[in-house]
Tab-separated table of C-alpha atoms in Angstrom:
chain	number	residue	atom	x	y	z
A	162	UNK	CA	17.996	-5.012	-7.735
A	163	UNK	CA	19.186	-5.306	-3.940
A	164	UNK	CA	17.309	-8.478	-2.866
A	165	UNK	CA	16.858	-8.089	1.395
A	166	UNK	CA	18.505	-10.753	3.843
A	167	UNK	CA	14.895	-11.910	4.758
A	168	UNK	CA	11.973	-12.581	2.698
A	169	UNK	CA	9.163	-10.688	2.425
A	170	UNK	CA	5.748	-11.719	3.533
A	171	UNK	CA	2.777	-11.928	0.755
A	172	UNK	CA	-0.789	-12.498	2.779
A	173	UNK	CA	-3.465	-14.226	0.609
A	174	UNK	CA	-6.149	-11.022	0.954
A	175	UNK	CA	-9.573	-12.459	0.215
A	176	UNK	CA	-8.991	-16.073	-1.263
A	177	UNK	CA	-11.549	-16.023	-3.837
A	178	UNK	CA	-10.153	-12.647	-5.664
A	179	UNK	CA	-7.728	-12.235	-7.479
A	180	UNK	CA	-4.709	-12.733	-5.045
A	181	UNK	CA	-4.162	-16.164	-5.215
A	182	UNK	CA	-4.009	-15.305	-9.331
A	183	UNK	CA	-1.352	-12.916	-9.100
A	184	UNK	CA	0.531	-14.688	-7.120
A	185	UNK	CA	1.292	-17.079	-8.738
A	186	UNK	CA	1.882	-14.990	-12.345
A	187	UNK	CA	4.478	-13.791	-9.781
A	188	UNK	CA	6.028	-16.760	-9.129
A	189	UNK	CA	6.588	-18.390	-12.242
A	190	UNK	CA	7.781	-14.815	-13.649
A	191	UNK	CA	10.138	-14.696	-10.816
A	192	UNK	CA	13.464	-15.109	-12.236
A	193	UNK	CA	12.678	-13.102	-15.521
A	194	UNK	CA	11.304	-10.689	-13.228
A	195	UNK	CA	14.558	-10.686	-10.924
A	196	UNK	CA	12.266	-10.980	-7.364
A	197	UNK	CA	13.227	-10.853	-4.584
A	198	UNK	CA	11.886	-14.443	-2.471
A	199	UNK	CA	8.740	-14.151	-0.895
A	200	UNK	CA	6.616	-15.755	1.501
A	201	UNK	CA	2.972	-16.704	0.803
A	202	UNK	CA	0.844	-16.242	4.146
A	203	UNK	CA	-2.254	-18.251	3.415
A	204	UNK	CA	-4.290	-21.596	2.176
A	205	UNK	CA	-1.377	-23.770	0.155
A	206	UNK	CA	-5.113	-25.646	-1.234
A	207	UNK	CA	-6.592	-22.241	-2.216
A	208	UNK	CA	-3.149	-22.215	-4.297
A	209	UNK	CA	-3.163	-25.285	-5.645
A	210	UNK	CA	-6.998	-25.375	-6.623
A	211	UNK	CA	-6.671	-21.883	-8.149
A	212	UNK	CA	-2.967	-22.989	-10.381
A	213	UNK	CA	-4.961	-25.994	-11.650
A	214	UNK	CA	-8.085	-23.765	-12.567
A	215	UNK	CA	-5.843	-21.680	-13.989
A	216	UNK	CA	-3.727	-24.476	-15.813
A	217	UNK	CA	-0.306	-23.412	-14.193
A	218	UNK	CA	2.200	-25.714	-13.032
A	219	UNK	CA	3.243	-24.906	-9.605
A	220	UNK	CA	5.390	-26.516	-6.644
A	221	UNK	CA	4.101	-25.283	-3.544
A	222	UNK	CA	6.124	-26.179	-0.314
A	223	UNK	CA	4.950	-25.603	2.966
A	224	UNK	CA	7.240	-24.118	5.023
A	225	UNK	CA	8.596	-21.727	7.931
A	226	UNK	CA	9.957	-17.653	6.913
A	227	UNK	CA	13.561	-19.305	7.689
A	228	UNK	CA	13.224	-21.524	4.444
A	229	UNK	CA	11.452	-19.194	2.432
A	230	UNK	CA	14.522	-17.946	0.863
A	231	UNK	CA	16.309	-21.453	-0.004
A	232	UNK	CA	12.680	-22.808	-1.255
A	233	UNK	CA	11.723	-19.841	-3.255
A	234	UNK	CA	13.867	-20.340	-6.679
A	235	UNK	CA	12.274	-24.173	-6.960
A	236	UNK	CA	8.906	-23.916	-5.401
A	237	UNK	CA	6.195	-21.432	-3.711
A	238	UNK	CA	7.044	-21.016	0.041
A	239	UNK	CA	4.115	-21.041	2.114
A	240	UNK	CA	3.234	-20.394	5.874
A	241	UNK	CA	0.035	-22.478	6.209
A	242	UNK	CA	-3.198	-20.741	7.496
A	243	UNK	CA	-6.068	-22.557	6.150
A	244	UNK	CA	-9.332	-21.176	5.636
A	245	UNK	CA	-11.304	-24.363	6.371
A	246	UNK	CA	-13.335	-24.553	3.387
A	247	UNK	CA	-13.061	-24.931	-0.408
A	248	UNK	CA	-12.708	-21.657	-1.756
A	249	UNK	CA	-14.907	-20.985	-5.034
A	250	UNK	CA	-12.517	-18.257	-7.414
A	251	UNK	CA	-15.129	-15.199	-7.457
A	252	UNK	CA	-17.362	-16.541	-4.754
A	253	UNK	CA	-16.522	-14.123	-1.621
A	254	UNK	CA	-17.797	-15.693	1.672
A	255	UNK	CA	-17.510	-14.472	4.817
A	256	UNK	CA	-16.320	-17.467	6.583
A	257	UNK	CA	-12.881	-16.748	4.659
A	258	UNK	CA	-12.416	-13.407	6.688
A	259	UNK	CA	-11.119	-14.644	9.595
A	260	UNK	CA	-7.982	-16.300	7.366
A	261	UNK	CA	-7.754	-12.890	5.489
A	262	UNK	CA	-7.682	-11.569	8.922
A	263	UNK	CA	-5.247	-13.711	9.881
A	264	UNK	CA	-2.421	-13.508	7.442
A	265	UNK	CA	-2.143	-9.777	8.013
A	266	UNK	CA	-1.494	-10.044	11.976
A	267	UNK	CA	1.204	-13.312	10.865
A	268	UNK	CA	2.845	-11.050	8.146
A	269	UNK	CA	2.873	-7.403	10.816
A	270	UNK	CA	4.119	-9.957	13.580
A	271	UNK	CA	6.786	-11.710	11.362
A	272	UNK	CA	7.925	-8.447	10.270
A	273	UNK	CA	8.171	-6.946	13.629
A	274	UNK	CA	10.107	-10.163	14.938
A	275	UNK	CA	12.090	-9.917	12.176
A	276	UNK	CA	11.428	-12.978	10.464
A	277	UNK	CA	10.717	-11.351	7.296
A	278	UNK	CA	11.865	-7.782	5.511
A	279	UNK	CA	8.560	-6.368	5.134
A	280	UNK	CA	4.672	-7.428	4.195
A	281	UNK	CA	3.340	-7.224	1.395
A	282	UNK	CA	-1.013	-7.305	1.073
A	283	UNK	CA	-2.892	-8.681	-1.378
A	284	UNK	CA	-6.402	-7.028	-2.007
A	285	UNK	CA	-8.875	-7.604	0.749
A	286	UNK	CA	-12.951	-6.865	0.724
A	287	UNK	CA	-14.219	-5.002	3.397
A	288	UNK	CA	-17.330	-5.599	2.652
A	289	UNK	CA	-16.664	-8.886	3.509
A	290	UNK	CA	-14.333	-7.961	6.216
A	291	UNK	CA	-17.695	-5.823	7.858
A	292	UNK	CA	-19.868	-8.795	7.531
A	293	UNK	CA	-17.152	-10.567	9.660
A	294	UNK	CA	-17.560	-7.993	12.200
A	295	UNK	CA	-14.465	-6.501	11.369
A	296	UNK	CA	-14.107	-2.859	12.953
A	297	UNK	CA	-11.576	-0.817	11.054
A	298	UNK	CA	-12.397	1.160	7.673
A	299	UNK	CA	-9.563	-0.775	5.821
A	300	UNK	CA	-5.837	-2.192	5.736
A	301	UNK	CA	-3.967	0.745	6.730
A	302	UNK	CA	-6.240	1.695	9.828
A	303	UNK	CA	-5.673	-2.223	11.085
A	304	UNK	CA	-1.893	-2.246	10.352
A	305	UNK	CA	-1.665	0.922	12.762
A	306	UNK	CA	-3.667	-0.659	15.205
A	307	UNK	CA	-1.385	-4.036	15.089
A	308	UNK	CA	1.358	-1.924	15.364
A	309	UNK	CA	0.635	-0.336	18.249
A	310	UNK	CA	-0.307	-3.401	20.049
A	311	UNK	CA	3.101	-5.280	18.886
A	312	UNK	CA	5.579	-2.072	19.707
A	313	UNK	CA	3.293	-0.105	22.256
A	314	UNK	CA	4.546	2.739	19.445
A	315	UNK	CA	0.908	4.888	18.328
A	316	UNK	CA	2.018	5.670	14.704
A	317	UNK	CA	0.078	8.151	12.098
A	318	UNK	CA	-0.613	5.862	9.087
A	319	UNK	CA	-0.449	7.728	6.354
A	320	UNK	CA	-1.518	6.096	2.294
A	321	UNK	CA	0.927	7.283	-0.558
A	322	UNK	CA	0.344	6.219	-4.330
A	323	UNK	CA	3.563	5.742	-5.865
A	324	UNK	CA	4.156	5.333	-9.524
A	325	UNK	CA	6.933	5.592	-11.474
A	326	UNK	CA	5.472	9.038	-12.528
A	327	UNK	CA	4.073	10.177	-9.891
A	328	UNK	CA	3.651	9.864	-5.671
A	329	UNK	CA	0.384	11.356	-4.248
A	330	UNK	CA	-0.782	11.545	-0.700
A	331	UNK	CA	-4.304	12.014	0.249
A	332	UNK	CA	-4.939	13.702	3.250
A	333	UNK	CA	-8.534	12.594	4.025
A	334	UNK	CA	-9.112	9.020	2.566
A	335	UNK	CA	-12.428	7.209	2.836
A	336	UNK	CA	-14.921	9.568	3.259
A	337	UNK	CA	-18.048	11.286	1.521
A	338	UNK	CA	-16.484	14.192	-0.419
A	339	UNK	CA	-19.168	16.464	1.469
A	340	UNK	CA	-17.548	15.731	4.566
A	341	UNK	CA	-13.863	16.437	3.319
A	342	UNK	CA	-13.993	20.239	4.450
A	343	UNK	CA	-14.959	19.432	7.858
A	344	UNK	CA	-12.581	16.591	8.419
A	345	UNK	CA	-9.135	19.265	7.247
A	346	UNK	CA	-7.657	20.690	9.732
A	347	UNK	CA	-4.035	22.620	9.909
A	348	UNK	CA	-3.301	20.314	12.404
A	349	UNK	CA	-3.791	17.501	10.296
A	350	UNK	CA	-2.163	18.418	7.137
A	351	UNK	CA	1.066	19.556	9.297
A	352	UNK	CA	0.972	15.910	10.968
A	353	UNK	CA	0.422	14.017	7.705
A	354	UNK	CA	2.882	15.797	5.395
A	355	UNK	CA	5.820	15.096	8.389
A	356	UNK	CA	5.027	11.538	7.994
A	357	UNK	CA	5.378	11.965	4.502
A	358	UNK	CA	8.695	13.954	4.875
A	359	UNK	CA	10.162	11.426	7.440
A	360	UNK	CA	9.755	8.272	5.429
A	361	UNK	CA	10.449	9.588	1.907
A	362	UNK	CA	14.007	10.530	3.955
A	363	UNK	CA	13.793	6.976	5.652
A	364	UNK	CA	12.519	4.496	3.074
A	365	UNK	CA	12.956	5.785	-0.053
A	366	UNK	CA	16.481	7.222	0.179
A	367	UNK	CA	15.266	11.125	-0.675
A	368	UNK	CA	17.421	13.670	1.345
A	369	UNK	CA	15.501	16.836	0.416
A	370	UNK	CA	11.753	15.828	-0.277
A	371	UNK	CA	9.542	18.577	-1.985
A	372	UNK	CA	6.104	18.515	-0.949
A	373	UNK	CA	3.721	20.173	-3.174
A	374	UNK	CA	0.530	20.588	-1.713
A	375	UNK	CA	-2.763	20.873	-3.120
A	376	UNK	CA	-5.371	23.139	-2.516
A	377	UNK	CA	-9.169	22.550	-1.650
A	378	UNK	CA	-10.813	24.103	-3.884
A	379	UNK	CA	-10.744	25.368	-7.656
A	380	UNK	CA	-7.732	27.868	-8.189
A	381	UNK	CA	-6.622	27.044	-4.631
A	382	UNK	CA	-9.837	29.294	-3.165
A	383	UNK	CA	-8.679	32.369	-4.785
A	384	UNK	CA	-7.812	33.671	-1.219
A	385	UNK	CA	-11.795	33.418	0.127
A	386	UNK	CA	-13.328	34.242	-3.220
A	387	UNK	CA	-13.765	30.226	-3.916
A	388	UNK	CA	-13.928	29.341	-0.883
A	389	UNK	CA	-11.896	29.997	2.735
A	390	UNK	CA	-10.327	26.173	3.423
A	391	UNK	CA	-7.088	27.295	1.482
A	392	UNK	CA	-6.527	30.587	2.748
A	393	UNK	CA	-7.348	29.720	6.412
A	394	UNK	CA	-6.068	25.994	6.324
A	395	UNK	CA	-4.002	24.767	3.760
A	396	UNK	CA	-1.594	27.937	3.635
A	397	UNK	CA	-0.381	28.473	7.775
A	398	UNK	CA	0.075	24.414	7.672
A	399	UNK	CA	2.611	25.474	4.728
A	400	UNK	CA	4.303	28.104	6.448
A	401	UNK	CA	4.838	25.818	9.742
A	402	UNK	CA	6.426	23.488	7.935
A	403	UNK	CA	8.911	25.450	6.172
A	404	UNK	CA	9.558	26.617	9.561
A	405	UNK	CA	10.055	23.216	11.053
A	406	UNK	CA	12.792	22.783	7.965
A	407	UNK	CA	10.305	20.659	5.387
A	408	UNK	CA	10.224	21.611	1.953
A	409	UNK	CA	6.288	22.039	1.905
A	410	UNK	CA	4.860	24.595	-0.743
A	411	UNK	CA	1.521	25.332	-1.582
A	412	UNK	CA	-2.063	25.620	-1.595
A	413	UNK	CA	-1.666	24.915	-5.360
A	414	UNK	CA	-4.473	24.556	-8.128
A	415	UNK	CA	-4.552	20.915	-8.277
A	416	UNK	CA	-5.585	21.285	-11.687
A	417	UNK	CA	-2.141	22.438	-13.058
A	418	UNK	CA	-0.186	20.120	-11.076
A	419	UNK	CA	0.041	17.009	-12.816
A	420	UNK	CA	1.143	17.953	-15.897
A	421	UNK	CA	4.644	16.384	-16.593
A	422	UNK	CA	6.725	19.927	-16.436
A	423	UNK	CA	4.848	20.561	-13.051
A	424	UNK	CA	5.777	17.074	-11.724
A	425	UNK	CA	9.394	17.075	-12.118
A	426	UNK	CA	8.994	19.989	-9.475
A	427	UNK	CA	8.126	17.787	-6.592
A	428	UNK	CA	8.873	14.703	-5.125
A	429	UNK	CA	5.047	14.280	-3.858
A	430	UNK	CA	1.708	15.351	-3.895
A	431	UNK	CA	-0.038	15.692	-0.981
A	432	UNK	CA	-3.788	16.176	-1.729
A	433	UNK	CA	-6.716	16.958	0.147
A	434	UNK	CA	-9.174	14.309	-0.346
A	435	UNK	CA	-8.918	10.346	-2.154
A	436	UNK	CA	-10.145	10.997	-5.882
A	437	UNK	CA	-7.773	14.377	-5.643
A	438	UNK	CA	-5.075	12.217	-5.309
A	439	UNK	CA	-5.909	9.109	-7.152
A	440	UNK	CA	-7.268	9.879	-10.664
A	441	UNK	CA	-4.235	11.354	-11.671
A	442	UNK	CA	-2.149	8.711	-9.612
A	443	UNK	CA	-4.088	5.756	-11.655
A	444	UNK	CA	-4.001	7.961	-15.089
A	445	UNK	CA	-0.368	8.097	-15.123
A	446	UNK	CA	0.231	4.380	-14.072
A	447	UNK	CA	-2.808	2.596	-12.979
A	448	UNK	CA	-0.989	-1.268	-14.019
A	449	UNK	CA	2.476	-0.210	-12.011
A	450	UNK	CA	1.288	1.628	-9.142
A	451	UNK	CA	1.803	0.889	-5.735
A	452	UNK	CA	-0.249	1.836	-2.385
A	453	UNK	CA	2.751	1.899	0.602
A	454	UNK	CA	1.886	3.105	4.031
A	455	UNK	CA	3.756	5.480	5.532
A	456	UNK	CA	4.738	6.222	8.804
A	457	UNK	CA	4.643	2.633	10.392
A	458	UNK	CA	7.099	0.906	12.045
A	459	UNK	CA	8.042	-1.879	9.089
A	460	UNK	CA	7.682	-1.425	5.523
A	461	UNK	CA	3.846	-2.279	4.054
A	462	UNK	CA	3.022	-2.068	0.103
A	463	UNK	CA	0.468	-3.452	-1.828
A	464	UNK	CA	-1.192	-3.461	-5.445
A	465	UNK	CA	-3.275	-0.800	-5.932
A	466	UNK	CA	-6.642	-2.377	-6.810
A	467	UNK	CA	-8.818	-4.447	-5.691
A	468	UNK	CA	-10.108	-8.225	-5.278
A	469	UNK	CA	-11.625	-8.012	-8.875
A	470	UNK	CA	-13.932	-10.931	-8.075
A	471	UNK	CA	-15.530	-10.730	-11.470
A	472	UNK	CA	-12.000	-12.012	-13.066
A	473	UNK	CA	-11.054	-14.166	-10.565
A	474	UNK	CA	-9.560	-17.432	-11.517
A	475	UNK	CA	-9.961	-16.729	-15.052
A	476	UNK	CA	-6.601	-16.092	-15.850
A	477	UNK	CA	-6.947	-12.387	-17.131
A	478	UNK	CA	-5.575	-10.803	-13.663
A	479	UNK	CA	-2.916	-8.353	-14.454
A	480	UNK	CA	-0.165	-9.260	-12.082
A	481	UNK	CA	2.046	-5.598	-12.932
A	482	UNK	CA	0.954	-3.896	-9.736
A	483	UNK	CA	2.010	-6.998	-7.116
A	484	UNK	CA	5.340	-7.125	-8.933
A	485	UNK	CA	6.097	-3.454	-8.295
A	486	UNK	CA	4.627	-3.853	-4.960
A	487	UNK	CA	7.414	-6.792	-4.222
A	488	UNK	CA	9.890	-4.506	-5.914
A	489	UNK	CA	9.333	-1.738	-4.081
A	490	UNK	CA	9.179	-3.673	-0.703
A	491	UNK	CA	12.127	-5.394	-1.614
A	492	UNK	CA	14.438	-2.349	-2.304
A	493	UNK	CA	12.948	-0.542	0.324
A	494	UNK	CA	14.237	-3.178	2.845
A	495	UNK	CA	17.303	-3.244	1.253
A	496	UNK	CA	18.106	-0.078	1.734
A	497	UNK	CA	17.252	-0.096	5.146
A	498	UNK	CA	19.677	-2.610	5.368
A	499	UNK	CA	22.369	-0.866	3.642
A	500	UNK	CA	22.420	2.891	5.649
């Protein structure tokens, strides 16, 4: 693999999941792994305490993104932000949130200075995030907004699953599936599936992407007979695109898309609402997936899962989807670097 000039940036997420845990699997799988260096944003105690629960032995050095790549191959590089209290694996408080907080606005702002290739997340709660007062419905909503104060750039984040089977795209994300038909709009599928078009072009090195998109409802409506979203919707946001030059197709039956002949005839999905697009996304890789946001102005991937609180510190935590979330960051970068 192409290993970036700069390191990435790894933020803690919430310190009593299972970030810290997967971490440092990372770490100490690093060279059989072949990763790239990276940067741990976050408690260097929450680190230590959890590698000694765990009964890993691990150097951590504290130190600034310049040194991250020259410390990285003997010992943990990482950008101090303490939380301030002893964190308890499994035992979410919300005094931690405003250190969870404040790793992502380091890792955006190192990034956009760049100090470091990209940012890589960690699992957060919201939950615990809300408590906190926090006021965004999750990561990629608050990445947007940091962008925008950083660049003065308003950006349309946009989520995208990739696997190495499969790349989906929900259009609506986190909200009640009742709501879903009120929240599409053509308007809205045209604006998310350029996103989608630009960056598969821009980050992920695909000249042509095909865009199959899915339809609302079962048998993609039946035009009106199962309902009018696909007909009236889903179909003219198609036809626009092909007329603004993107390789768009559909509304399909999304329940003949997945199959493996019927993947190899797109480069992503681009679904209507989150379980549309995940189930099959987690199905066909749920250990090796990746969550990267789209359409911001530096590269952003994370596992895709959660804090797993009820494993935490345990040492059970798969590490598989942080390692393809370095990889990915890592060649995306890369590339950037190379074109």
């Amino acid at each position: 693999m192409t290993i970036p000039p700069l390191p990435l940036a790894l933020t803690q997420g919430d310190p009593a999941g299972i970030g810290p845990d997967i971490t440092i699997a990372a770490w100490t799988k690093r060279h059989a792994l072949g990763l790239a260096p990276f940067l741990f944003i976050g408690d260097p105690d929450v680190i230590k305490s959890r590698a000694n629960l765990l009964g890993v032995d691990i150097e951590v050095k504290v130190c600034e993104p310049e040194e991250a790549i020259s410390v990285f191959p003997n010992a943990l590089p990482v950008l101090a932000l303490p939380v301030g209290f002893e964190v308890l694996a499994g035992q979410p408080h919300v005094g931690a949130a405003h250190a969870t907080i404040k790793a992502i606005e380091t890792a955006v702002t190192l990034t956009i200075e760049k100090r470091v290739s990209a940012v890589v997340t960690n699992p957060i709660a919201k939950s615990v995030l809300y408590e906190a007062g926090f006021g965004f419905p999750g990561h990629t909503e608050f990445l947007a907004e940091l962008a925008a104060k950083l660049t003065g750039q308003i950006t349309k984040p946009v989520m995208m699953i990739a696997g190495p089977k499969l790349r989906v795209v929900p259009v609506t994300i986190h909200i009640p599936v009742k709501d879903v038909p009120g929240a599409l709009s053509e308007a809205l599928i045209i604006e998310t599936c350029r996103v989608v078009g630009a960056d598969l072009i821009k980050k992920f090195g695909i000249e042509a992407p095909r865009l199959a998109v899915a339809g609302l409802n079962p048998h993609a409506g039946e035009d009106g007979a199962i309902g009018t979203e696909d007909r009236d919707l889903i179909h003219p946001a198609t036809i626009q695109l092909r007329k603004e030059g993107i390789d768009a197709f559909g509304p399909l039956p999304a329940d003949t898309m997945f199959h493996e002949a019927a993947r190899r005839r797109y480069d992503v999905a681009v679904c209507m609402y989150h379980d549309q697009a995940l189930i099959p996304a987690k199905a066909l890789g749920f250990d090796d997936s990746v969550n990267v946001t789209l359409g911001l102005p530096f590269i952003r991937t994370s596992p895709d899962h959660g804090t797993a609180f009820g494993i935490a510190g345990q040492g059970i935590a798969n590490e598989s989807s942080l390692v393809a979330a370095l990889k990915m960051a890592a060649e995306i970068a890369a590339r950037q670097v190379t074109v």
